[in-house]
XYZ file of N, CA and C in Angstrom:
564
model
N 39.531 -99.530 54.718
C 40.943 -99.383 55.011
C 41.129 -99.428 56.517
N 42.122 -100.155 56.953
C 42.361 -100.325 58.372
C 43.807 -99.944 58.686
N 44.007 -99.112 59.695
C 45.373 -98.731 60.045
C 46.174 -99.961 60.470
N 47.477 -99.944 60.196
C 48.307 -101.081 60.568
C 49.243 -100.744 61.725
N 48.977 -99.665 62.433
C 49.761 -99.295 63.604
C 48.803 -99.245 64.787
N 49.162 -99.922 65.882
C 48.292 -99.935 67.054
C 48.166 -98.536 67.646
N 46.951 -98.166 68.013
C 46.700 -96.865 68.622
C 46.434 -97.097 70.104
N 47.171 -96.423 70.945
C 46.985 -96.564 72.379
C 46.316 -95.321 72.935
N 45.705 -95.458 74.094
C 45.014 -94.322 74.698
C 46.035 -93.387 75.342
N 45.952 -92.097 75.032
C 46.909 -91.128 75.586
C 46.513 -90.695 76.997
N 47.406 -89.946 77.630
C 47.074 -89.337 78.915
C 45.945 -88.339 78.705
N 45.057 -88.259 79.691
C 43.979 -87.264 79.630
C 44.599 -85.874 79.705
N 44.061 -84.913 78.969
C 44.586 -83.549 79.071
C 44.277 -82.972 80.462
N 45.306 -82.425 81.073
C 45.171 -81.814 82.395
C 45.724 -80.403 82.349
N 45.277 -79.588 83.316
C 45.703 -78.190 83.374
C 46.146 -77.827 84.789
N 47.114 -76.940 84.857
C 47.502 -76.375 86.148
C 46.869 -74.994 86.203
N 45.902 -74.847 87.120
C 45.194 -73.579 87.264
C 45.770 -72.849 88.464
N 46.137 -71.602 88.233
C 46.696 -70.785 89.295
C 45.902 -69.510 89.492
N 46.113 -68.897 90.657
C 45.467 -67.636 90.992
C 46.380 -66.488 90.580
N 45.913 -65.656 89.655
C 46.725 -64.508 89.227
C 46.879 -63.481 90.343
N 45.848 -63.327 91.165
C 45.935 -62.373 92.278
C 47.022 -62.801 93.264
N 47.078 -64.105 93.590
C 48.113 -64.596 94.501
C 49.490 -64.446 93.853
N 49.570 -64.764 92.570
C 50.840 -64.668 91.852
C 51.379 -63.238 91.861
N 50.470 -62.268 91.758
C 50.867 -60.855 91.741
C 50.914 -60.227 93.127
N 50.550 -60.984 94.162
C 50.553 -60.448 95.517
C 49.518 -59.363 95.716
N 48.391 -59.466 95.052
C 47.387 -58.403 95.051
C 46.735 -58.136 96.406
N 46.604 -59.129 97.276
C 45.858 -58.945 98.523
C 46.726 -58.585 99.722
N 47.972 -59.032 99.725
C 48.817 -58.728 100.883
C 50.236 -58.310 100.494
N 50.469 -58.100 99.199
C 51.768 -57.635 98.739
C 52.836 -58.715 98.645
N 52.471 -59.973 98.931
C 53.434 -61.076 98.880
C 53.064 -61.986 97.706
N 53.881 -61.999 96.662
C 53.582 -62.876 95.518
C 53.725 -64.351 95.908
N 52.755 -65.141 95.498
C 52.766 -66.577 95.796
C 52.297 -67.346 94.560
N 52.814 -68.534 94.417
C 52.374 -69.412 93.341
C 51.402 -70.425 93.945
N 50.115 -70.165 93.767
C 49.079 -71.038 94.312
C 48.281 -71.595 93.148
N 48.219 -72.912 93.093
C 47.475 -73.565 92.027
C 47.415 -75.054 92.246
N 46.786 -75.725 91.309
C 46.586 -77.168 91.424
C 46.331 -77.741 90.033
N 46.641 -79.035 89.868
C 46.358 -79.737 88.621
C 44.922 -80.236 88.631
N 44.252 -80.066 87.485
C 42.873 -80.526 87.313
C 42.729 -81.189 85.951
N 41.793 -82.115 85.874
C 41.416 -82.670 84.587
C 40.824 -81.526 83.758
N 41.142 -81.482 82.470
C 40.661 -80.383 81.622
C 39.135 -80.298 81.612
N 38.468 -81.440 81.697
C 37.006 -81.425 81.661
C 36.416 -80.742 82.894
N 37.172 -80.682 83.987
C 36.695 -80.054 85.232
C 37.145 -78.606 85.384
N 37.966 -78.114 84.500
C 38.598 -76.799 84.668
C 37.596 -75.660 84.800
N 36.503 -75.721 84.090
C 35.529 -74.635 84.119
C 34.769 -74.507 85.424
N 34.803 -75.547 86.248
C 34.054 -75.498 87.512
C 34.938 -75.187 88.722
N 36.225 -74.973 88.508
C 37.136 -74.654 89.612
C 36.871 -73.223 90.073
N 36.766 -73.039 91.381
C 36.528 -71.708 91.945
C 37.785 -71.202 92.647
N 37.792 -69.929 92.936
C 38.903 -69.328 93.673
C 39.019 -69.986 95.041
N 37.884 -70.254 95.686
C 37.896 -70.903 97.001
C 38.491 -72.308 96.910
N 38.166 -73.060 95.856
C 38.759 -74.395 95.669
C 40.272 -74.302 95.636
N 40.761 -73.338 94.891
C 42.198 -73.189 94.695
C 42.923 -72.781 95.981
N 42.295 -71.950 96.779
C 42.931 -71.436 97.989
C 42.661 -72.275 99.238
N 41.857 -73.304 99.095
C 41.484 -74.112 100.248
C 42.719 -74.626 100.992
N 42.787 -74.319 102.267
C 43.867 -74.792 103.127
C 45.166 -74.022 103.019
N 45.226 -72.966 102.212
C 46.487 -72.232 102.044
C 46.650 -71.119 103.078
N 45.554 -70.599 103.590
C 45.632 -69.471 104.509
C 45.963 -68.156 103.828
N 46.013 -68.149 102.524
C 46.349 -66.943 101.761
C 45.060 -66.178 101.473
N 45.055 -64.851 101.693
C 43.834 -64.079 101.429
C 43.491 -64.083 99.937
N 42.188 -64.052 99.684
C 41.727 -64.016 98.290
C 40.379 -63.330 98.223
N 40.012 -62.932 97.024
C 38.695 -62.364 96.765
C 37.950 -63.297 95.836
N 36.634 -63.336 95.962
C 35.844 -64.248 95.119
C 35.948 -63.930 93.638
N 36.348 -62.694 93.317
C 36.455 -62.319 91.908
C 37.889 -62.378 91.381
N 38.802 -62.989 92.163
C 40.183 -63.140 91.681
C 40.188 -63.961 90.389
N 41.062 -63.589 89.472
C 41.115 -64.276 88.177
C 41.940 -65.550 88.284
N 41.389 -66.638 87.741
C 42.104 -67.906 87.643
C 42.624 -68.037 86.218
N 43.776 -68.694 86.081
C 44.399 -68.802 84.772
C 45.088 -70.148 84.635
N 44.965 -70.764 83.458
C 45.669 -72.012 83.168
C 47.087 -71.639 82.763
N 48.045 -72.023 83.610
C 49.438 -71.643 83.383
C 50.291 -72.768 82.810
N 49.762 -74.011 82.815
C 50.531 -75.134 82.283
C 49.566 -76.217 81.820
N 50.014 -77.015 80.856
C 49.223 -78.096 80.285
C 49.984 -79.400 80.428
N 49.247 -80.498 80.585
C 49.847 -81.827 80.641
C 49.056 -82.730 79.707
N 49.729 -83.616 79.025
C 49.078 -84.474 78.045
C 49.147 -83.832 76.667
N 48.489 -84.463 75.719
C 48.489 -83.956 74.343
C 47.389 -82.908 74.199
N 47.729 -81.778 73.606
C 46.801 -80.661 73.414
C 46.880 -80.161 71.979
N 45.769 -79.663 71.433
C 45.809 -79.067 70.097
C 46.534 -77.728 70.088
N 46.640 -77.092 71.247
C 47.314 -75.800 71.378
C 48.387 -75.925 72.452
N 49.352 -75.026 72.416
C 50.417 -75.022 73.417
C 50.537 -73.592 73.955
N 49.558 -73.210 74.782
C 49.545 -71.845 75.296
C 48.726 -71.786 76.573
N 48.903 -70.701 77.302
C 48.065 -70.452 78.464
C 46.662 -70.072 77.996
N 45.682 -70.212 78.913
C 44.294 -69.906 78.561
C 43.480 -69.757 79.840
N 42.235 -69.327 79.690
C 41.357 -69.266 80.852
C 40.775 -70.666 81.089
N 40.352 -70.965 82.325
C 39.833 -72.301 82.633
C 38.620 -72.722 81.806
N 37.752 -71.795 81.436
C 36.577 -72.193 80.650
C 36.975 -72.667 79.247
N 38.002 -72.054 78.665
C 38.492 -72.524 77.362
C 39.108 -73.915 77.505
N 39.861 -74.123 78.592
C 40.428 -75.453 78.848
C 39.322 -76.489 78.987
N 38.224 -76.122 79.639
C 37.093 -77.045 79.801
C 36.455 -77.363 78.445
N 36.417 -76.378 77.533
C 35.881 -76.637 76.193
C 36.767 -77.630 75.440
N 38.094 -77.488 75.575
C 38.998 -78.476 74.977
C 38.773 -79.837 75.618
N 38.555 -79.846 76.950
C 38.285 -81.104 77.644
C 37.014 -81.776 77.144
N 35.976 -80.992 76.886
C 34.735 -81.547 76.344
C 34.972 -82.139 74.950
N 35.811 -81.482 74.158
C 36.152 -82.023 72.837
C 36.921 -83.333 72.964
N 37.793 -83.422 73.967
C 38.517 -84.670 74.225
C 37.526 -85.815 74.428
N 36.498 -85.561 75.219
C 35.481 -86.586 75.463
C 34.706 -86.914 74.188
N 34.378 -85.898 73.396
C 33.612 -86.112 72.169
C 34.422 -86.855 71.109
N 35.668 -86.469 70.960
C 36.524 -87.084 69.945
C 36.878 -88.524 70.332
N 36.979 -88.794 71.576
C 37.381 -90.045 72.242
C 38.889 -90.055 72.470
N 39.305 -90.659 73.578
C 40.735 -90.698 73.894
C 41.586 -91.348 72.802
N 41.053 -92.356 72.138
C 41.822 -93.058 71.104
C 42.161 -92.154 69.925
N 41.229 -91.294 69.534
C 41.447 -90.422 68.376
C 42.038 -89.064 68.747
N 42.132 -88.761 70.038
C 42.596 -87.449 70.492
C 43.959 -87.050 69.916
N 44.989 -87.923 69.937
C 46.281 -87.489 69.380
C 46.201 -87.100 67.903
N 45.428 -87.834 67.124
C 45.269 -87.502 65.704
C 44.517 -86.176 65.556
N 43.491 -85.988 66.371
C 42.739 -84.738 66.368
C 43.661 -83.563 66.677
N 44.498 -83.714 67.699
C 45.435 -82.642 68.073
C 46.404 -82.342 66.940
N 46.908 -83.392 66.289
C 47.852 -83.200 65.184
C 47.211 -82.399 64.050
N 45.971 -82.729 63.691
C 45.299 -82.002 62.611
C 45.000 -80.563 63.032
N 44.536 -80.374 64.262
C 44.227 -79.017 64.739
C 45.480 -78.140 64.717
N 46.618 -78.697 65.155
C 47.879 -77.922 65.121
C 48.285 -77.633 63.684
N 48.139 -78.625 62.801
C 48.525 -78.439 61.393
C 47.696 -77.349 60.734
N 46.448 -77.235 61.136
C 45.557 -76.260 60.511
C 45.439 -74.968 61.308
N 46.215 -74.848 62.384
C 46.247 -73.611 63.153
C 44.987 -73.325 63.948
N 44.250 -74.349 64.316
C 43.039 -74.156 65.117
C 43.460 -73.831 66.544
N 43.018 -72.679 67.062
C 43.392 -72.325 68.439
C 42.193 -72.012 69.320
N 40.982 -72.172 68.783
C 39.775 -71.913 69.556
C 38.876 -73.151 69.470
N 38.535 -73.742 70.605
C 37.719 -74.960 70.557
C 36.347 -74.750 69.921
N 35.875 -73.534 69.885
C 34.575 -73.264 69.256
C 34.658 -73.331 67.727
N 35.871 -73.330 67.173
C 36.049 -73.409 65.718
C 36.176 -74.848 65.217
N 36.024 -75.819 66.110
C 36.253 -77.218 65.761
C 34.971 -77.869 65.250
N 35.108 -78.637 64.180
C 34.013 -79.436 63.647
C 34.428 -80.904 63.776
N 33.961 -81.570 64.822
C 34.365 -82.948 65.094
C 33.942 -83.876 63.962
N 32.770 -83.658 63.401
C 32.308 -84.518 62.308
C 33.235 -84.389 61.094
N 33.688 -83.185 60.797
C 34.619 -82.997 59.674
C 35.929 -83.735 59.939
N 36.410 -83.672 61.180
C 37.626 -84.426 61.538
C 37.400 -85.911 61.297
N 36.293 -86.433 61.810
C 35.996 -87.863 61.677
C 35.888 -88.271 60.208
N 35.256 -87.434 59.412
C 35.104 -87.736 57.986
C 36.457 -87.743 57.260
N 37.360 -86.896 57.673
C 38.653 -86.763 56.982
C 39.691 -87.779 57.445
N 39.565 -88.275 58.658
C 40.605 -89.133 59.240
C 40.670 -90.487 58.548
N 41.858 -90.849 58.067
C 42.070 -92.123 57.372
C 42.898 -93.110 58.182
N 43.322 -92.702 59.363
C 44.018 -93.641 60.237
C 45.461 -93.271 60.494
N 46.071 -94.112 61.319
C 47.495 -93.989 61.661
C 48.226 -95.092 60.920
N 49.278 -94.716 60.217
C 50.000 -95.642 59.352
C 51.498 -95.545 59.602
N 52.226 -96.578 59.221
C 53.684 -96.535 59.344
C 54.275 -95.454 58.456
N 53.646 -95.237 57.294
C 54.091 -94.194 56.361
C 52.920 -93.903 55.421
N 53.028 -92.795 54.692
C 51.979 -92.515 53.724
C 52.013 -93.546 52.599
N 53.179 -94.046 52.280
C 53.276 -95.068 51.235
C 52.506 -96.332 51.632
N 52.538 -96.694 52.918
C 51.754 -97.845 53.379
C 50.259 -97.575 53.213
N 49.849 -96.345 53.518
C 48.452 -95.973 53.300
C 48.118 -96.108 51.811
N 48.988 -95.621 50.938
C 48.749 -95.686 49.493
C 48.660 -97.139 49.028
N 49.512 -98.005 49.579
C 49.464 -99.431 49.212
C 48.100 -100.007 49.590
N 47.643 -99.717 50.790
C 46.351 -100.219 51.231
C 45.220 -99.656 50.362
N 45.338 -98.393 50.020
C 44.336 -97.747 49.175
C 44.243 -98.446 47.814
N 45.383 -98.694 47.199
C 45.413 -99.344 45.887
C 44.792 -100.738 45.980
N 45.139 -101.468 47.035
C 44.610 -102.826 47.200
C 43.116 -102.816 47.510
N 42.666 -101.874 48.319
C 41.264 -101.888 48.740
C 40.301 -101.425 47.641
N 40.737 -100.567 46.758
C 39.838 -100.126 45.679
C 39.929 -101.036 44.454
N 40.849 -101.998 44.500
C 40.965 -102.952 43.406
C 41.413 -102.328 42.110
N 42.165 -101.259 42.201
C 42.582 -100.512 41.029
C 43.398 -101.366 40.047
N 44.139 -102.323 40.575
C 45.004 -103.134 39.711
C 44.424 -104.518 39.404
N 43.227 -104.789 39.845
C 42.679 -106.144 39.696
C 42.545 -106.587 38.225
N 42.331 -105.659 37.336
C 42.176 -106.026 35.930
C 43.490 -105.960 35.144
N 44.559 -105.604 35.820
C 45.854 -105.501 35.149
C 46.478 -106.887 34.961
N 47.214 -107.068 33.877
C 47.990 -108.313 33.744
C 49.087 -108.352 34.818
N 49.462 -109.538 35.252
C 50.470 -109.683 36.315
C 51.778 -108.974 35.980
N 52.245 -109.088 34.748
C 53.528 -108.451 34.416
C 53.421 -106.924 34.446
N 52.241 -106.358 34.198
C 52.071 -104.907 34.284
C 52.138 -104.450 35.742
N 51.635 -105.256 36.660
C 51.665 -104.915 38.089
C 53.096 -104.777 38.596
N 54.013 -105.546 38.026
C 55.405 -105.489 38.501
C 56.071 -104.164 38.145
N 55.525 -103.452 37.164
C 56.108 -102.165 36.762
C 55.469 -100.969 37.480
N 54.463 -101.230 38.279
C 53.778 -100.153 39.002
C 54.724 -99.569 40.048
N 54.878 -98.255 40.019
C 55.771 -97.560 40.959
C 54.935 -96.979 42.109
N 54.850 -97.745 43.186
C 54.030 -97.337 44.322
C 54.537 -96.044 44.951
N 55.830 -95.879 45.074
C 56.389 -94.667 45.691
C 55.976 -93.423 44.899
N 56.056 -93.494 43.586
C 55.672 -92.356 42.748
C 54.165 -92.107 42.860
N 53.381 -93.174 42.835
C 51.938 -93.029 42.980
C 51.596 -92.388 44.328
N 52.273 -92.825 45.399
C 52.028 -92.267 46.742
C 52.363 -90.778 46.770
N 53.454 -90.381 46.123
C 53.817 -88.952 46.078
C 52.712 -88.134 45.406
N 52.156 -88.649 44.320
C 51.071 -87.947 43.634
C 49.797 -87.947 44.484
N 49.482 -89.083 45.086
C 48.282 -89.208 45.909
C 48.339 -88.268 47.115
N 49.519 -88.048 47.660
C 49.695 -87.230 48.866
C 49.218 -85.792 48.678
N 49.118 -85.320 47.456
C 48.667 -83.945 47.220
C 47.231 -83.723 47.674
N 46.471 -84.784 47.853
C 45.090 -84.654 48.302
C 44.902 -84.978 49.778
N 46.018 -84.999 50.530
C 45.956 -85.410 51.932
C 46.801 -84.498 52.810
N 46.439 -84.454 54.085
C 47.292 -83.853 55.110
C 47.905 -85.016 55.863
N 49.228 -85.025 55.974
C 49.941 -86.111 56.643
C 50.754 -85.489 57.765
N 50.495 -85.941 58.992
C 51.176 -85.391 60.162
C 51.877 -86.505 60.926
N 53.050 -86.207 61.498
C 53.756 -87.243 62.259
C 52.961 -87.668 63.496
N 52.973 -88.957 63.766
C 52.373 -89.494 64.993
C 53.454 -89.477 66.082
N 53.063 -89.404 67.342
C 54.059 -89.199 68.406
C 55.109 -90.305 68.554
N 54.776 -91.546 68.229
C 55.733 -92.637 68.452
C 56.132 -93.309 67.152
N 56.208 -92.529 66.087
C 56.539 -93.062 64.776
C 55.271 -93.232 63.953
N 55.435 -93.310 62.682
C 54.277 -93.414 61.811
C 53.682 -92.042 61.520
N 52.540 -92.049 60.852
C 51.884 -90.797 60.462
C 50.376 -90.925 60.621
N 49.742 -89.765 60.809
C 48.283 -89.667 60.728
C 47.955 -89.184 59.329
N 46.925 -89.760 58.727
C 46.536 -89.409 57.367
C 45.108 -88.854 57.381
N 44.954 -87.683 56.744
C 43.662 -87.008 56.650
C 43.405 -86.645 55.199
N 42.207 -86.927 54.717
C 41.824 -86.524 53.365
C 41.586 -85.018 53.358
N 41.988 -84.359 52.296
C 41.764 -82.918 52.178
C 40.444 -82.585 51.497
N 39.713 -83.599 51.073
C 38.423 -83.316 50.407
C 37.298 -84.044 51.098
Protein backbone atom coordinates (compact mmCIF):
# COMPACT_ATOMS: atom_id res chain seq x y z
CA UNK A 1 0.00 0.00 0.00
CA UNK A 2 1.34 3.39 -0.95
CA UNK A 3 0.10 6.73 0.37
CA UNK A 4 -1.42 8.99 -2.27
CA UNK A 5 -0.63 12.29 -0.53
CA UNK A 6 2.85 13.80 -0.85
CA UNK A 7 4.72 14.02 2.45
CA UNK A 8 7.02 16.99 2.88
CA UNK A 9 9.77 17.46 5.42
CA UNK A 10 8.63 19.53 8.42
CA UNK A 11 10.56 22.18 10.33
CA UNK A 12 13.07 20.70 12.76
CA UNK A 13 11.83 20.86 16.36
CA UNK A 14 13.46 23.78 18.16
CA UNK A 15 13.33 25.02 21.74
CA UNK A 16 13.69 28.36 23.46
CA UNK A 17 15.81 27.74 26.54
CA UNK A 18 15.77 30.38 29.24
CA UNK A 19 17.46 30.93 32.58
CA UNK A 20 15.00 30.62 35.46
CA UNK A 21 17.40 32.43 37.80
CA UNK A 22 17.57 35.44 35.45
CA UNK A 23 13.80 35.33 34.96
CA UNK A 24 13.28 35.43 38.73
CA UNK A 25 16.01 38.02 39.34
CA UNK A 26 17.77 35.62 41.70
CA UNK A 27 21.30 37.12 41.49
CA UNK A 28 20.71 40.87 41.47
CA UNK A 29 16.99 41.33 42.13
CA UNK A 30 16.26 42.41 38.54
CA UNK A 31 14.08 39.96 36.59
CA UNK A 32 15.27 39.45 33.02
CA UNK A 33 14.22 37.25 30.14
CA UNK A 34 17.46 35.67 28.94
CA UNK A 35 17.36 32.79 26.51
CA UNK A 36 18.01 31.59 23.01
CA UNK A 37 16.57 29.26 20.36
CA UNK A 38 18.31 25.90 19.91
CA UNK A 39 17.77 22.82 17.83
CA UNK A 40 16.06 20.23 20.05
CA UNK A 41 18.87 17.74 19.43
CA UNK A 42 21.35 20.22 20.98
CA UNK A 43 19.22 21.23 23.97
CA UNK A 44 20.84 18.85 26.44
CA UNK A 45 24.31 20.31 25.90
CA UNK A 46 23.39 23.98 26.48
CA UNK A 47 25.08 25.41 29.58
CA UNK A 48 24.25 28.40 31.75
CA UNK A 49 27.41 30.09 30.44
CA UNK A 50 26.27 29.54 26.82
CA UNK A 51 22.97 31.20 27.59
CA UNK A 52 24.47 34.20 29.39
CA UNK A 53 27.35 34.77 27.00
CA UNK A 54 27.63 38.46 26.18
CA UNK A 55 24.70 39.55 28.38
CA UNK A 56 26.68 40.91 31.32
CA UNK A 57 24.02 39.48 33.63
CA UNK A 58 25.31 37.67 36.74
CA UNK A 59 24.72 33.94 36.91
CA UNK A 60 25.71 30.84 38.82
CA UNK A 61 26.88 27.62 37.20
CA UNK A 62 24.05 25.75 38.91
CA UNK A 63 21.28 28.07 37.66
CA UNK A 64 18.36 26.07 36.28
CA UNK A 65 17.68 26.18 32.54
CA UNK A 66 14.17 25.58 31.27
CA UNK A 67 12.52 25.12 27.87
CA UNK A 68 9.88 27.84 27.82
CA UNK A 69 8.73 27.62 24.18
CA UNK A 70 8.66 25.13 21.30
CA UNK A 71 8.87 25.65 17.55
CA UNK A 72 7.97 23.10 14.89
CA UNK A 73 5.84 20.00 15.31
CA UNK A 74 6.07 18.33 18.73
CA UNK A 75 4.37 15.28 20.28
CA UNK A 76 3.78 17.39 23.41
CA UNK A 77 2.81 21.02 23.92
CA UNK A 78 4.36 21.95 27.26
CA UNK A 79 7.42 23.35 28.94
CA UNK A 80 10.17 20.89 29.91
CA UNK A 81 13.79 20.62 30.98
CA UNK A 82 16.44 20.77 28.21
CA UNK A 83 17.46 17.11 28.60
CA UNK A 84 13.88 15.97 27.91
CA UNK A 85 13.80 18.25 24.85
CA UNK A 86 17.06 16.62 23.69
CA UNK A 87 15.45 13.17 24.07
CA UNK A 88 12.57 14.30 21.84
CA UNK A 89 15.18 15.66 19.43
CA UNK A 90 16.94 12.29 19.33
CA UNK A 91 13.59 10.64 18.55
CA UNK A 92 13.10 13.15 15.71
CA UNK A 93 16.37 11.92 14.21
CA UNK A 94 15.45 8.26 14.74
CA UNK A 95 11.93 8.54 13.36
CA UNK A 96 13.19 10.68 10.42
CA UNK A 97 11.94 14.14 9.47
CA UNK A 98 9.53 12.71 6.88
CA UNK A 99 7.66 10.57 9.42
CA UNK A 100 7.92 13.03 12.34
CA UNK A 101 4.49 14.71 11.83
CA UNK A 102 2.74 11.32 11.77
CA UNK A 103 4.73 10.22 14.83
CA UNK A 104 3.68 13.39 16.68
CA UNK A 105 0.03 12.87 15.73
CA UNK A 106 0.02 9.30 17.10
CA UNK A 107 1.90 10.28 20.27
CA UNK A 108 -0.63 13.07 20.97
CA UNK A 109 -3.56 10.74 20.22
CA UNK A 110 -2.24 8.19 22.68
CA UNK A 111 -1.25 10.71 25.34
CA UNK A 112 2.48 9.97 25.25
CA UNK A 113 4.26 12.73 27.17
CA UNK A 114 7.60 11.13 28.03
CA UNK A 115 10.12 10.34 25.28
CA UNK A 116 11.34 7.33 27.26
CA UNK A 117 7.89 5.72 26.80
CA UNK A 118 8.20 5.72 23.00
CA UNK A 119 8.65 2.55 20.96
CA UNK A 120 9.76 3.70 17.49
CA UNK A 121 9.56 0.19 16.04
CA UNK A 122 5.92 -0.12 17.18
CA UNK A 123 5.15 3.22 15.50
CA UNK A 124 6.82 2.07 12.28
CA UNK A 125 4.96 -1.24 12.35
CA UNK A 126 1.59 0.46 12.87
CA UNK A 127 1.96 3.34 10.40
CA UNK A 128 -0.04 2.82 7.18
CA UNK A 129 0.65 6.18 5.58
CA UNK A 130 -0.88 9.56 4.91
CA UNK A 131 -4.08 9.48 2.89
CA UNK A 132 -6.67 11.92 1.59
CA UNK A 133 -9.25 10.11 3.73
CA UNK A 134 -9.68 6.81 5.52
CA UNK A 135 -12.02 5.75 2.74
CA UNK A 136 -9.15 6.17 0.24
CA UNK A 137 -7.01 3.97 2.47
CA UNK A 138 -9.83 1.38 2.55
CA UNK A 139 -10.12 1.49 -1.26
CA UNK A 140 -6.40 0.84 -1.60
CA UNK A 141 -6.60 -1.93 0.99
CA UNK A 142 -9.43 -3.69 -0.86
CA UNK A 143 -7.56 -3.42 -4.17
CA UNK A 144 -4.19 -4.51 -2.80
CA UNK A 145 -5.42 -7.65 -1.02
CA UNK A 146 -7.46 -8.68 -4.05
CA UNK A 147 -10.52 -9.23 -1.91
CA UNK A 148 -12.88 -8.68 -4.85
CA UNK A 149 -10.86 -10.39 -7.57
CA UNK A 150 -13.05 -13.50 -7.56
CA UNK A 151 -16.31 -11.57 -7.49
CA UNK A 152 -18.51 -11.28 -10.58
CA UNK A 153 -18.42 -7.77 -12.11
CA UNK A 154 -22.07 -7.05 -11.31
CA UNK A 155 -21.50 -7.97 -7.64
CA UNK A 156 -18.63 -5.45 -7.43
CA UNK A 157 -21.01 -2.64 -8.40
CA UNK A 158 -23.07 -3.30 -5.26
CA UNK A 159 -20.08 -3.14 -2.90
CA UNK A 160 -20.50 -0.24 -0.47
CA UNK A 161 -16.99 1.07 0.10
CA UNK A 162 -18.08 3.79 2.54
CA UNK A 163 -19.81 1.24 4.79
CA UNK A 164 -16.85 -1.14 4.55
CA UNK A 165 -14.46 1.72 5.46
CA UNK A 166 -16.58 2.59 8.52
CA UNK A 167 -16.35 -1.02 9.72
CA UNK A 168 -12.64 -1.29 8.88
CA UNK A 169 -11.89 1.93 10.81
CA UNK A 170 -12.62 0.17 14.12
CA UNK A 171 -9.21 -1.48 13.86
CA UNK A 172 -7.30 1.74 13.18
CA UNK A 173 -6.30 5.05 14.71
CA UNK A 174 -6.94 7.87 12.24
CA UNK A 175 -5.54 11.32 12.97
CA UNK A 176 -5.80 14.53 10.93
CA UNK A 177 -2.69 15.51 8.97
CA UNK A 178 -1.64 19.17 9.22
CA UNK A 179 -2.45 20.18 5.62
CA UNK A 180 -5.47 18.00 4.95
CA UNK A 181 -5.79 14.28 4.73
CA UNK A 182 -5.25 11.78 7.53
CA UNK A 183 -2.57 9.60 9.07
CA UNK A 184 -3.60 5.95 9.38
CA UNK A 185 -2.26 3.59 12.05
CA UNK A 186 -3.20 -0.05 12.60
CA UNK A 187 -4.36 -0.80 16.13
CA UNK A 188 -3.08 -4.38 16.03
